[in-house]
Every structure is written in structure tokens, then in C-alpha cells.
Amino acid sequence: MRQTRNTPQRDLVRGLLEENYSHPTASEVYELARRENPSISRGTVYRNLNLLAEGGEITRLRMPLGPDHYDFQTQNHYHFVCRSCHRVLDSQIPYDDALNLATANVPGCKTEWHKLILVGLCPDCNIKKPQ
Amino acid sequence: MRQTRNTPQRDLVRGLLEENYSHPTASEVYELARRENPSISRGTVYRNLNLLAEGGEITRLRMPLGPDHYDFQTQNHYHFVCRSCHRVLDSQIPYDDALNLATANVPGCKTEWHKLILVGLCPDCNIKKPQ
DNA sequence: AACAGTATTAGGAATGGTTATCAATAATAA
DNA sequence: TTATTATTGATAACCATTCCTAATACTGTT
């Protein structure tokens, strides 16, 4: 495994996720990071988000709508995404390990992980545009 | 609701999906379509896939990996996606309507639909790269 | 402390998938 | 047949993300 170094940029990205429970997107992390370090580049934010995700420090959430989100919480859990504002919230449905173990789910296929995403309207958007 | 017309291009795209159970991507549909009509444009394929999906004739599948896929089957069902080749297969896990009805899953949020995606290796890729 | 090795950076170009634009074309209703 | 307007092909634009580069700066070893 390739050695990694600590840099102010990486610490900043990690710290921003640690103190943000809103599942920010890469662009949102970039905007937050620029407040602390105006010269940080977009590429650096993406690179560090990827490195932290590969290292298991954070989770990358690929949504059925909109861009990827990042989560400091690494335990398996499900998410809700608002179809209007693309906000991501934690679901309280318990994670079901059995879905990975079942071999008969897809003939010949070995399921390694799964994701369940609930889609609908968040409280804010439900008020603004009820249907 | 805006009126729609039948065009050879639209019929071609619909027909290709109807006879293809492989959940093709837009690019794959485009390649298939060009065999029948070499002058069809990529934009026309995308436009018609979107129109057919909006009209409920086909389903658009947004995957956690790779590009969108399209499915002629419109009944709710779950999918498996290979993390290596991005192939999409039907899962045999029964669709769980209860996941949409549960109101306590995400406080204040109204779930309208959900998707469950299993990720792993398909039989072909499992042979080629076992881990 | 100085050095060497190399991981990381900023900046920008490139990519992939998709959508938007627009003048020309063609399906449908009158 | 004509008028209306949905649709087309071609291409530009878009967005999120990755790749490329020379310059920079960590870090372990002298």
C-alpha cells in the first residue's frame, strides 16, 4: 500500500467532513475549503475525497440523482434523497446484511455490497411544491 | 400534456429496447440504432429515451457505477450491477412496497419510490478477476 | 540541519455522459 | 394543400470528475 502524507489540504478536507453531517458534495466541500484556504484547487479536493474514501475514512455516496455526496460516517446505512433539492438524509431503516449473502438473488453473481436509496420530497420541498 | 408524434427514429429506439433485455445504455442504443439508420444522431437517441421514459414506456436506471441504463420492463424490480464491466442484471428479490409506505424511515420525508442495487461481480468478471 | 526521494499541489486541459440550441425537416390537423 | 409545430441532425455547451504537468513540500535518512 502506497504511503500517504499529511498535508494541510488533506487535513482541511477531512476536518470539513468531520464537522459536517449534511453529506456534502465535492463542490460544497470545495466551497467550504476555499473559505479556509482560498488557493486550494478543485482537483485537490476531489483527489483527497477519493483518497479518504479509498482509505475507508469517509464514504462516497453515489446517488440516483445529482452528483456524488460524501459522508464521514462509514458504518453501513441507507439514505434518502430529495428529488427536488437533492439533499441527502440518513434513513433509519436497519441495514440488512442478508441482502449481500443471498446467492440466489442474481444467478451466478456474487453480491459484495448493496445500496438502498429512498427518493421523495424533503420537508422543505414538500411545503414549496406539494406534488 | 404535450402532443407527441410517431417518427421512424422514435419507433426504432422503442423497438430496440423492446427486443433487448440487456438493459442497454444510451450509447449502446445509439450504436444499435445506427445499424438500422446510419444518419440517426446521438441527440435524437437521448431525446427519445427521455421521452419514452417520461411517458412511462420504458424505465431509466441510474446506477451507482457507470452510465444510465434503460429497461423496457416498467414493473418495479431491483437490479444487480457488475462493478467490473457495469453490466446490469435483474435481481430476483421481491419488490418491497412497504419501504415506500414507512413514514418513520426518514423523519418528515415522504418516500415516493426507492431503489435497491446489488453490486458485485458478474459470472464473466468473476472468472477473469476473482478478487 | 541538509539531503534525497517522492507524494502532493495548483492550475488547467481533457474526458464522459448528457442536455441545450437552432435552422431545416416532416408529421399531423384543418 | 396548407399551416402548425413536434422532431430531427449537427454541433455547441454543460457538469461532474479525472488526468496532466512542472513546481512544491512532506518525511525518513544521513
Coordinates of N, CA, C and O (backbone and C1' of nucleotides) in Angstrom, one line a residue, chain A residues 4-5 7 9-10 40-41 44 47-48, chain C residues 4-13:
Chain A
T4 N 1.0 7.5 2.4 CA 0.3 8.8 2.3 C 0.9 9.8 3.3 O 1.5 9.4 4.3
R5 N 0.8 11.0 2.9 CA 1.4 12.1 3.8 C 0.3 13.0 4.3 O -0.8 13.0 3.7
T7 N -1.1 16.6 4.7 CA -0.9 17.9 4.2 C -2.0 18.8 4.8 O -3.1 18.3 5.1
Q9 N -4.0 20.6 3.2 CA -5.2 20.5 2.4 C -6.0 19.2 2.7 O -7.2 19.3 2.8
R10 N -5.3 18.1 2.9 CA -5.9 16.9 3.3 C -6.6 17.0 4.6 O -7.8 16.5 4.8
I40 N -6.8 26.7 -2.5 CA -6.9 25.2 -2.7 C -7.6 25.0 -4.0 O -8.5 25.8 -4.4
S41 N -7.2 24.0 -4.8 CA -7.7 23.8 -6.1 C -8.8 22.7 -6.0 O -8.8 21.8 -5.1
T44 N -7.6 19.2 -6.0 CA -7.1 18.7 -4.7 C -8.2 18.2 -3.9 O -8.1 17.2 -3.2
R47 N -9.3 14.9 -5.3 CA -8.2 13.8 -5.0 C -8.3 13.4 -3.6 O -8.3 12.2 -3.3
N48 N -8.4 14.3 -2.7 CA -8.4 14.0 -1.3 C -9.7 13.3 -0.9 O -9.7 12.3 -0.1
Chain C
dA4 P 21.2 15.5 -2.5 O5' 20.2 14.2 -2.4 C5' 20.5 13.1 -1.5 C4' 19.4 12.1 -1.6 C3' 18.8 12.0 -3.0 O3' 18.5 10.6 -3.1 C1' 17.1 12.8 -1.5
dG5 P 17.9 10.0 -4.4 O5' 16.4 9.7 -4.0 C5' 16.2 9.0 -2.8 C4' 14.7 8.9 -2.6 C3' 13.8 8.7 -3.8 O3' 12.8 7.7 -3.5 C1' 13.1 10.6 -2.7
dT6 P 11.9 7.1 -4.6 O5' 10.5 7.8 -4.4 C5' 9.9 7.9 -3.1 C4' 8.8 9.0 -3.0 C3' 7.9 8.9 -4.3 O3' 6.6 9.2 -3.9 C1' 8.6 11.1 -3.9
dA7 P 5.5 8.0 -3.8 O5' 4.3 8.7 -3.0 C5' 4.5 9.0 -1.6 C4' 3.8 10.3 -1.2 C3' 2.4 10.4 -1.8 O3' 1.6 11.0 -0.7 C1' 3.7 12.2 -2.5
dT8 P 0.1 11.4 -0.9 O5' 0.2 12.9 -1.4 C5' 0.7 13.9 -0.5 C4' 0.7 15.2 -1.2 C3' -0.7 15.6 -1.8 O3' -1.2 16.7 -1.1 C1' 1.1 16.2 -3.2
dT9 P -2.6 17.4 -1.6 O5' -2.1 18.6 -2.4 C5' -1.3 19.6 -1.8 C4' -0.8 20.6 -2.8 C3' -2.0 21.2 -3.6 O3' -2.3 22.5 -3.2 C1' -0.1 20.5 -5.0
dA10 P -3.6 23.2 -3.6 O5' -3.1 23.9 -4.9 C5' -2.1 24.9 -4.9 C4' -1.9 25.5 -6.2 C3' -3.2 26.1 -6.9 O3' -2.8 27.3 -7.5 C1' -2.3 24.3 -8.2
dG11 P -3.9 28.3 -8.2 O5' -3.9 27.8 -9.7 C5' -2.7 27.8 -10.4 C4' -2.9 27.1 -11.7 C3' -4.3 27.5 -12.4 O3' -4.0 28.2 -13.6 C1' -3.9 25.1 -12.5
dG12 P -5.3 28.6 -14.5 O5' -5.2 27.6 -15.7 C5' -4.0 27.0 -16.1 C4' -4.3 25.7 -16.9 C3' -5.5 25.8 -17.7 O3' -5.3 25.2 -19.0 C1' -5.7 23.9 -16.4
dA13 P -6.2 25.5 -20.3 O5' -6.0 24.2 -21.1 C5' -4.8 23.5 -21.0 C4' -5.0 22.0 -21.1 C3' -6.1 21.6 -22.2 O3' -5.6 20.5 -22.9 C1' -6.8 20.8 -20.1

